[in-house]
Amino acid sequence: MVDHADALADRVWQRYDRKQRLIRYAVLLVTVMVVYWAVRDIDIFWPWVWDAPNQISSLGARMWPPDPSRLAAIANALLETVHIATLATALTIFIALPVSYIAAQNTTPNRACLWLGRFILVASRSVNTIIWALLFVAIFGPGVLAGILAIMFRSIGFIGKLMGEAIEEIDRRPVEAMEATGASKAKVIAYAIVPQVMPAFFAIVILRWDINIRESTVLGLVGAGGIGVILQGAIDTFAWPTVATILIAIVVLVLIGEAITGLLRRKVL
């Protein structure tokens, strides 16, 4: 008994056995090699990287103190940015909800509609908002309309995908009960599906509106309206104190948006 107890005491617990450790080291080695390969191929000009702290310090000195002389124009541009995000989010709902319905496996009419809905969602999410903005600026010209459409087309994939997943997770028993009574498709959707996904719907829309406010701040860099127009102009003219004021205003706007979305979540959910 004593020898057996001593043998147990001498054993050292290890989280992984030898095979598992070798696999983990191999994965780590492959990861390091891939990262090295990626860094080598993107052709970084390292002298600029080492000089970055000096450049940041110099730029910060030129931006201080912020210039409040264009505060009224900045405030109007921020309001335009909020309008872009709000209108785009509202318009997205009318497209994303039908797409999410046909993209959910338990509500889609057929396989063709399922793949059509999923194709729309993937296409929307695959293209960045700035790319959408560039396309719509080329079509409609510079302005707020291009920004609204860019945000809307990007948001369709986000809202549609999450709503489709929420629809797929509903309890099927209310749906089957209404179908057994001969209820129409519209009534099944209105009374068996919609009540179950409403909490998710509000949460998703509020979250997307918050994201859209952040994305709307950069649309002006490609001519799609909002605060980015003034920011791009200030950068082009080297008006760094004005740039500092705009950046501060953007941070304040994002914080306000975060506070509003938090309040809405508490009130609605």
PDB file of N, CA, C and O in Angstrom, residues 199 202-204 206-207 255-269:
ATOM      1  N   PRO A 199     -38.617  40.060 -29.942  1.00  0.00           N
ATOM      2  CA  PRO A 199     -37.476  40.499 -29.114  1.00  0.00           C
ATOM      3  C   PRO A 199     -36.157  40.501 -29.877  1.00  0.00           C
ATOM      4  O   PRO A 199     -35.368  41.442 -29.772  1.00  0.00           O
ATOM      5  N   PHE A 202     -36.076  43.555 -32.419  1.00  0.00           N
ATOM      6  CA  PHE A 202     -35.734  44.848 -31.819  1.00  0.00           C
ATOM      7  C   PHE A 202     -34.253  44.904 -31.444  1.00  0.00           C
ATOM      8  O   PHE A 202     -33.580  45.920 -31.666  1.00  0.00           O
ATOM      9  N   ALA A 203     -33.735  43.828 -30.877  1.00  0.00           N
ATOM     10  CA  ALA A 203     -32.321  43.806 -30.490  1.00  0.00           C
ATOM     11  C   ALA A 203     -31.422  43.955 -31.707  1.00  0.00           C
ATOM     12  O   ALA A 203     -30.439  44.705 -31.690  1.00  0.00           O
ATOM     13  N   ILE A 204     -31.753  43.252 -32.794  1.00  0.00           N
ATOM     14  CA  ILE A 204     -30.924  43.297 -34.003  1.00  0.00           C
ATOM     15  C   ILE A 204     -30.982  44.669 -34.648  1.00  0.00           C
ATOM     16  O   ILE A 204     -29.951  45.221 -35.069  1.00  0.00           O
ATOM     17  N   ILE A 206     -31.731  47.613 -33.276  1.00  0.00           N
ATOM     18  CA  ILE A 206     -31.051  48.605 -32.436  1.00  0.00           C
ATOM     19  C   ILE A 206     -29.534  48.475 -32.586  1.00  0.00           C
ATOM     20  O   ILE A 206     -28.818  49.475 -32.720  1.00  0.00           O
ATOM     21  N   LEU A 207     -29.049  47.236 -32.570  1.00  0.00           N
ATOM     22  CA  LEU A 207     -27.613  47.019 -32.739  1.00  0.00           C
ATOM     23  C   LEU A 207     -27.143  47.509 -34.107  1.00  0.00           C
ATOM     24  O   LEU A 207     -26.095  48.160 -34.218  1.00  0.00           O
ATOM     25  N   LEU A 255     -20.470  57.854 -28.665  1.00  0.00           N
ATOM     26  CA  LEU A 255     -20.818  57.626 -27.258  1.00  0.00           C
ATOM     27  C   LEU A 255     -22.305  57.882 -27.001  1.00  0.00           C
ATOM     28  O   LEU A 255     -22.956  57.132 -26.271  1.00  0.00           O
ATOM     29  N   ILE A 256     -22.833  58.944 -27.626  1.00  0.00           N
ATOM     30  CA  ILE A 256     -24.264  59.228 -27.488  1.00  0.00           C
ATOM     31  C   ILE A 256     -25.084  58.096 -28.096  1.00  0.00           C
ATOM     32  O   ILE A 256     -26.087  57.646 -27.521  1.00  0.00           O
ATOM     33  N   GLY A 257     -24.661  57.636 -29.281  1.00  0.00           N
ATOM     34  CA  GLY A 257     -25.360  56.511 -29.900  1.00  0.00           C
ATOM     35  C   GLY A 257     -25.321  55.269 -29.040  1.00  0.00           C
ATOM     36  O   GLY A 257     -26.323  54.549 -28.923  1.00  0.00           O
ATOM     37  N   GLU A 258     -24.180  55.018 -28.411  1.00  0.00           N
ATOM     38  CA  GLU A 258     -24.052  53.857 -27.520  1.00  0.00           C
ATOM     39  C   GLU A 258     -24.998  53.995 -26.329  1.00  0.00           C
ATOM     40  O   GLU A 258     -25.639  53.015 -25.914  1.00  0.00           O
ATOM     41  N   ALA A 259     -25.091  55.204 -25.766  1.00  0.00           N
ATOM     42  CA  ALA A 259     -25.988  55.431 -24.630  1.00  0.00           C
ATOM     43  C   ALA A 259     -27.448  55.240 -25.031  1.00  0.00           C
ATOM     44  O   ALA A 259     -28.244  54.639 -24.297  1.00  0.00           O
ATOM     45  N   ILE A 260     -27.812  55.745 -26.217  1.00  0.00           N
ATOM     46  CA  ILE A 260     -29.198  55.618 -26.685  1.00  0.00           C
ATOM     47  C   ILE A 260     -29.551  54.157 -26.931  1.00  0.00           C
ATOM     48  O   ILE A 260     -30.631  53.685 -26.539  1.00  0.00           O
ATOM     49  N   THR A 261     -28.659  53.432 -27.588  1.00  0.00           N
ATOM     50  CA  THR A 261     -28.948  52.018 -27.856  1.00  0.00           C
ATOM     51  C   THR A 261     -29.040  51.214 -26.561  1.00  0.00           C
ATOM     52  O   THR A 261     -29.884  50.314 -26.446  1.00  0.00           O
ATOM     53  N   GLY A 262     -28.194  51.547 -25.594  1.00  0.00           N
ATOM     54  CA  GLY A 262     -28.293  50.869 -24.306  1.00  0.00           C
ATOM     55  C   GLY A 262     -29.616  51.134 -23.621  1.00  0.00           C
ATOM     56  O   GLY A 262     -30.238  50.229 -23.053  1.00  0.00           O
ATOM     57  N   LEU A 263     -30.084  52.399 -23.682  1.00  0.00           N
ATOM     58  CA  LEU A 263     -31.379  52.751 -23.090  1.00  0.00           C
ATOM     59  C   LEU A 263     -32.508  52.043 -23.809  1.00  0.00           C
ATOM     60  O   LEU A 263     -33.436  51.518 -23.177  1.00  0.00           O
ATOM     61  N   LEU A 264     -32.448  52.002 -25.148  1.00  0.00           N
ATOM     62  CA  LEU A 264     -33.506  51.335 -25.917  1.00  0.00           C
ATOM     63  C   LEU A 264     -33.558  49.842 -25.604  1.00  0.00           C
ATOM     64  O   LEU A 264     -34.646  49.265 -25.500  1.00  0.00           O
ATOM     65  N   ARG A 265     -32.391  49.223 -25.463  1.00  0.00           N
ATOM     66  CA  ARG A 265     -32.377  47.796 -25.141  1.00  0.00           C
ATOM     67  C   ARG A 265     -33.051  47.531 -23.794  1.00  0.00           C
ATOM     68  O   ARG A 265     -33.806  46.560 -23.647  1.00  0.00           O
ATOM     69  N   ARG A 266     -32.774  48.388 -22.820  1.00  0.00           N
ATOM     70  CA  ARG A 266     -33.379  48.207 -21.500  1.00  0.00           C
ATOM     71  C   ARG A 266     -34.877  48.441 -21.544  1.00  0.00           C
ATOM     72  O   ARG A 266     -35.651  47.739 -20.872  1.00  0.00           O
ATOM     73  N   LYS A 267     -35.325  49.413 -22.329  1.00  0.00           N
ATOM     74  CA  LYS A 267     -36.750  49.737 -22.397  1.00  0.00           C
ATOM     75  C   LYS A 267     -37.526  48.697 -23.200  1.00  0.00           C
ATOM     76  O   LYS A 267     -38.631  48.298 -22.810  1.00  0.00           O
ATOM     77  N   VAL A 268     -36.958  48.286 -24.328  1.00  0.00           N
ATOM     78  CA  VAL A 268     -37.676  47.389 -25.238  1.00  0.00           C
ATOM     79  C   VAL A 268     -37.554  45.932 -24.829  1.00  0.00           C
ATOM     80  O   VAL A 268     -38.516  45.158 -24.889  1.00  0.00           O
ATOM     81  N   LEU A 269     -36.328  45.534 -24.395  1.00  0.00           N
ATOM     82  CA  LEU A 269     -36.099  44.139 -24.089  1.00  0.00           C
ATOM     83  C   LEU A 269     -36.239  43.849 -22.598  1.00  0.00           C
ATOM     84  O   LEU A 269     -36.239  42.708 -22.196  1.00  0.00           O
TER      85      LEU A 269
END
